[in-house]
Amino acid sequence: MPSTLGYALLGLLAREPRTGYELAQALRIPVGYFWSASHSQIYPELARLEADSLVHGRVVPGPGPRDTKRYTISAAGRRALAAWVVMPAELEEARSEELLKTYSLWLADPAAAREMVSGLRDSHREMLSRYERIAAEMEHDGPLDPVTPRFFDYATLRRGLSFERHAIAWCDWLLGALG
Amino acid sequence: MPSTLGYALLGLLAREPRTGYELAQALRIPVGYFWSASHSQIYPELARLEADSLVHGRVVPGPGPRDTKRYTISAAGRRALAAWVVMPAELEEARSEELLKTYSLWLADPAAAREMVSGLRDSHREMLSRYERIAAEMEHDGPLDPVTPRFFDYATLRRGLSFERHAIAWCDWLLGALG
DNA sequence: ATATACATGTAACAAGTTACATGATTTA
DNA sequence: TAAATCATGTAACTTGTTACATGTATAT
């Protein structure tokens, strides 16, 4: 059974074949895709997926100077992924450093506390506008049919939009309360 | 420099002295407090905090059969925590298995996909009503002054409430789109 | 000349989870 | 008498991050 990272890789490969390098690029910043990983984690995981015959790798001459291995998902990989995505998801564990800091904000200097929350709001605003740009592009690119991968890109993106908006509203409320 | 868990423990001890056992209880389910940890992580971390003189432990006879060590935050610990909470927080890394599953939902059986999202909605509804009960209690318990620890309990709780409400709205939207 | 992109891997470390270990007291 | 609560610790394992290692081609 693959790890969560394994399923993340299968999810990308189910859409189109990619090399390890391209997967690492895709997982560098998790846009519309709430998972990230570094290449040092990806290469060993790809080897495991191949050992389990969930993906097949074929060496091809890349655009770069070194040979690259392009991975394709197998029928078994597709079945494993399809089975995993409909399994009831664990309750989110809700780990947030930002909230952990807020929890102890009562003992900080009030001005510094306000500044901290204000900085938080800025970060969320930045993320929001990044998401909004992508959403506008996707909506412009044509109709979103809920049986296509593109629709599910959009669905996860909408969750990101919603998350950032509520985070900003919360910062506003907190700043108001802090005076 | 303490780890994030270290600051979580300092945050609890800044409110009142506690034993390792009580800290483990508090960090079992992260309500109003977006961090969790198991006792096997907590005891070694407490030892590190004590070695750094950020907390002091005193052995006292507990209600149980075994002696227990009650930890108190030191002035240095309080300073370290106060400095940490106002430092700009890292951008949330947004790791979500639930969204990762959604990303690949296009290749699942449509009925099973709807059921998965519906189950997700149920989990979020359950969390929401748990949070709502706690919020009602807190509001009932008296005025929330934004210089007290209690206010910041309430502030983090509000973030949880907002998070769950948006998650439910998103599930509703997705179920509507999936037909 | 220097930096960036391409391309894949290993090693060392940090953080977190699960299982192992012990054992008294209280509650059902 | 069986389970839960109290109480603290270690060991093994999994996951994830950062650093180390190598080396060409292209763009600035």
Short mmCIF file of N, CA and C in Angstrom, two decimals, chain B residues 5-65:
data_model
loop_
_atom_site.label_atom_id
_atom_site.label_comp_id
_atom_site.label_asym_id
_atom_site.label_seq_id
_atom_site.Cartn_x
_atom_site.Cartn_y
_atom_site.Cartn_z
N LEU B 5 6.71 22.24 19.14
CA LEU B 5 6.08 21.55 20.27
C LEU B 5 6.49 22.18 21.59
N GLY B 6 7.76 22.57 21.69
CA GLY B 6 8.23 23.24 22.89
C GLY B 6 7.42 24.50 23.18
N TYR B 7 7.17 25.28 22.16
CA TYR B 7 6.37 26.50 22.34
C TYR B 7 4.92 26.16 22.70
N ALA B 8 4.42 25.07 22.15
CA ALA B 8 3.07 24.64 22.51
C ALA B 8 2.99 24.33 24.00
N LEU B 9 4.01 23.65 24.51
CA LEU B 9 4.04 23.32 25.94
C LEU B 9 4.20 24.59 26.78
N LEU B 10 5.08 25.48 26.35
CA LEU B 10 5.25 26.75 27.07
C LEU B 10 3.93 27.52 27.10
N GLY B 11 3.20 27.48 25.99
CA GLY B 11 1.92 28.18 25.91
C GLY B 11 0.91 27.66 26.93
N LEU B 12 0.93 26.36 27.15
CA LEU B 12 0.03 25.78 28.15
C LEU B 12 0.51 26.12 29.56
N LEU B 13 1.82 26.02 29.77
CA LEU B 13 2.38 26.27 31.10
C LEU B 13 2.34 27.74 31.48
N ALA B 14 2.26 28.62 30.47
CA ALA B 14 2.17 30.06 30.77
C ALA B 14 0.82 30.38 31.40
N ARG B 15 -0.16 29.50 31.18
CA ARG B 15 -1.49 29.71 31.75
C ARG B 15 -1.60 29.14 33.16
N GLU B 16 -1.06 27.95 33.33
CA GLU B 16 -1.02 27.37 34.66
C GLU B 16 -0.03 26.20 34.68
N PRO B 17 0.58 25.94 35.84
CA PRO B 17 1.49 24.80 35.97
C PRO B 17 0.73 23.50 35.71
N ARG B 18 1.43 22.56 35.11
CA ARG B 18 0.80 21.28 34.79
C ARG B 18 1.85 20.18 34.88
N THR B 19 1.41 18.94 35.03
CA THR B 19 2.31 17.80 34.95
C THR B 19 2.40 17.34 33.50
N GLY B 20 3.38 16.51 33.21
CA GLY B 20 3.52 15.95 31.87
C GLY B 20 2.25 15.23 31.46
N TYR B 21 1.68 14.52 32.39
CA TYR B 21 0.45 13.77 32.11
C TYR B 21 -0.68 14.72 31.71
N GLU B 22 -0.81 15.81 32.45
CA GLU B 22 -1.88 16.77 32.15
C GLU B 22 -1.65 17.47 30.81
N LEU B 23 -0.39 17.73 30.50
CA LEU B 23 -0.07 18.33 29.20
C LEU B 23 -0.45 17.37 28.08
N ALA B 24 -0.17 16.10 28.30
CA ALA B 24 -0.51 15.09 27.29
C ALA B 24 -2.01 15.03 27.08
N GLN B 25 -2.78 15.14 28.18
CA GLN B 25 -4.25 15.17 28.06
C GLN B 25 -4.69 16.36 27.22
N ALA B 26 -4.12 17.53 27.55
CA ALA B 26 -4.50 18.77 26.87
C ALA B 26 -4.19 18.72 25.38
N LEU B 27 -3.11 18.00 25.02
CA LEU B 27 -2.68 17.96 23.62
C LEU B 27 -3.20 16.74 22.87
N ARG B 28 -4.10 16.00 23.50
CA ARG B 28 -4.65 14.81 22.84
C ARG B 28 -5.60 15.23 21.72
N ILE B 29 -6.55 16.07 22.06
CA ILE B 29 -7.46 16.61 21.04
C ILE B 29 -7.28 18.12 21.03
N PRO B 30 -6.91 18.66 19.88
CA PRO B 30 -6.56 20.07 19.83
C PRO B 30 -7.78 20.96 19.63
N VAL B 31 -8.54 21.18 20.68
CA VAL B 31 -9.71 22.04 20.57
C VAL B 31 -9.32 23.48 20.94
N GLY B 32 -9.66 24.41 20.07
CA GLY B 32 -9.29 25.80 20.31
C GLY B 32 -7.80 25.97 20.27
N TYR B 33 -7.13 24.89 19.96
CA TYR B 33 -5.70 24.80 20.14
C TYR B 33 -5.17 23.92 19.01
N PHE B 34 -4.68 24.54 17.96
CA PHE B 34 -4.44 23.77 16.75
C PHE B 34 -3.09 23.07 16.74
N TRP B 35 -2.91 22.27 17.75
CA TRP B 35 -1.69 21.48 17.82
C TRP B 35 -1.96 20.26 18.66
N SER B 36 -1.40 19.14 18.29
CA SER B 36 -1.59 17.94 19.10
C SER B 36 -0.24 17.22 19.23
N ALA B 37 -0.14 16.37 20.24
CA ALA B 37 1.08 15.60 20.45
C ALA B 37 0.79 14.44 21.37
N SER B 38 1.61 13.42 21.30
CA SER B 38 1.44 12.26 22.17
C SER B 38 2.46 12.32 23.31
N HIS B 39 2.19 11.58 24.37
CA HIS B 39 3.03 11.69 25.56
C HIS B 39 4.48 11.31 25.29
N SER B 40 4.70 10.42 24.31
CA SER B 40 6.07 9.99 24.01
C SER B 40 6.90 11.12 23.41
N GLN B 41 6.23 12.11 22.90
CA GLN B 41 6.93 13.28 22.37
C GLN B 41 7.09 14.33 23.47
N ILE B 42 6.10 14.38 24.35
CA ILE B 42 6.03 15.45 25.35
C ILE B 42 7.10 15.29 26.44
N TYR B 43 7.27 14.08 26.98
CA TYR B 43 8.20 13.91 28.10
C TYR B 43 9.64 14.31 27.73
N PRO B 44 10.16 13.84 26.60
CA PRO B 44 11.52 14.28 26.24
C PRO B 44 11.61 15.79 26.01
N GLU B 45 10.57 16.36 25.42
CA GLU B 45 10.60 17.80 25.15
C GLU B 45 10.59 18.60 26.45
N LEU B 46 9.84 18.13 27.43
CA LEU B 46 9.83 18.79 28.75
C LEU B 46 11.22 18.76 29.37
N ALA B 47 11.91 17.64 29.20
CA ALA B 47 13.27 17.52 29.75
C ALA B 47 14.19 18.54 29.08
N ARG B 48 14.02 18.71 27.76
CA ARG B 48 14.84 19.70 27.04
C ARG B 48 14.54 21.11 27.53
N LEU B 49 13.24 21.42 27.70
CA LEU B 49 12.87 22.75 28.18
C LEU B 49 13.45 23.01 29.56
N GLU B 50 13.47 21.98 30.39
CA GLU B 50 14.02 22.14 31.73
C GLU B 50 15.54 22.33 31.66
N ALA B 51 16.20 21.57 30.77
CA ALA B 51 17.65 21.72 30.60
C ALA B 51 17.98 23.14 30.16
N ASP B 52 17.11 23.75 29.39
CA ASP B 52 17.32 25.13 28.93
C ASP B 52 16.78 26.16 29.94
N SER B 53 16.31 25.69 31.08
CA SER B 53 15.78 26.56 32.15
C SER B 53 14.58 27.40 31.72
N LEU B 54 13.83 26.90 30.76
CA LEU B 54 12.61 27.61 30.35
C LEU B 54 11.42 27.17 31.20
N VAL B 55 11.55 26.00 31.82
CA VAL B 55 10.55 25.52 32.78
C VAL B 55 11.29 24.91 33.98
N HIS B 56 10.59 24.85 35.11
CA HIS B 56 11.13 24.15 36.28
C HIS B 56 10.16 23.06 36.69
N GLY B 57 10.67 21.87 36.94
CA GLY B 57 9.80 20.77 37.38
C GLY B 57 10.02 20.50 38.85
N ARG B 58 8.93 20.23 39.57
CA ARG B 58 9.04 19.86 40.97
C ARG B 58 8.25 18.60 41.22
N VAL B 59 8.91 17.62 41.80
CA VAL B 59 8.24 16.34 42.06
C VAL B 59 7.25 16.51 43.20
N VAL B 60 6.01 16.12 42.94
CA VAL B 60 4.98 16.18 43.98
C VAL B 60 4.23 14.85 43.99
N PRO B 61 3.69 14.44 45.16
CA PRO B 61 2.85 13.23 45.17
C PRO B 61 1.55 13.52 44.44
N GLY B 62 1.28 12.76 43.39
CA GLY B 62 0.07 12.99 42.58
C GLY B 62 -1.12 12.28 43.17
N PRO B 63 -2.28 12.46 42.55
CA PRO B 63 -3.46 11.71 42.97
C PRO B 63 -3.31 10.23 42.63
N GLY B 64 -2.47 9.94 41.66
CA GLY B 64 -2.24 8.54 41.26
C GLY B 64 -1.24 7.89 42.19
N PRO B 65 -0.82 6.68 41.87
CA PRO B 65 0.07 5.91 42.75
C PRO B 65 1.51 6.36 42.61
#
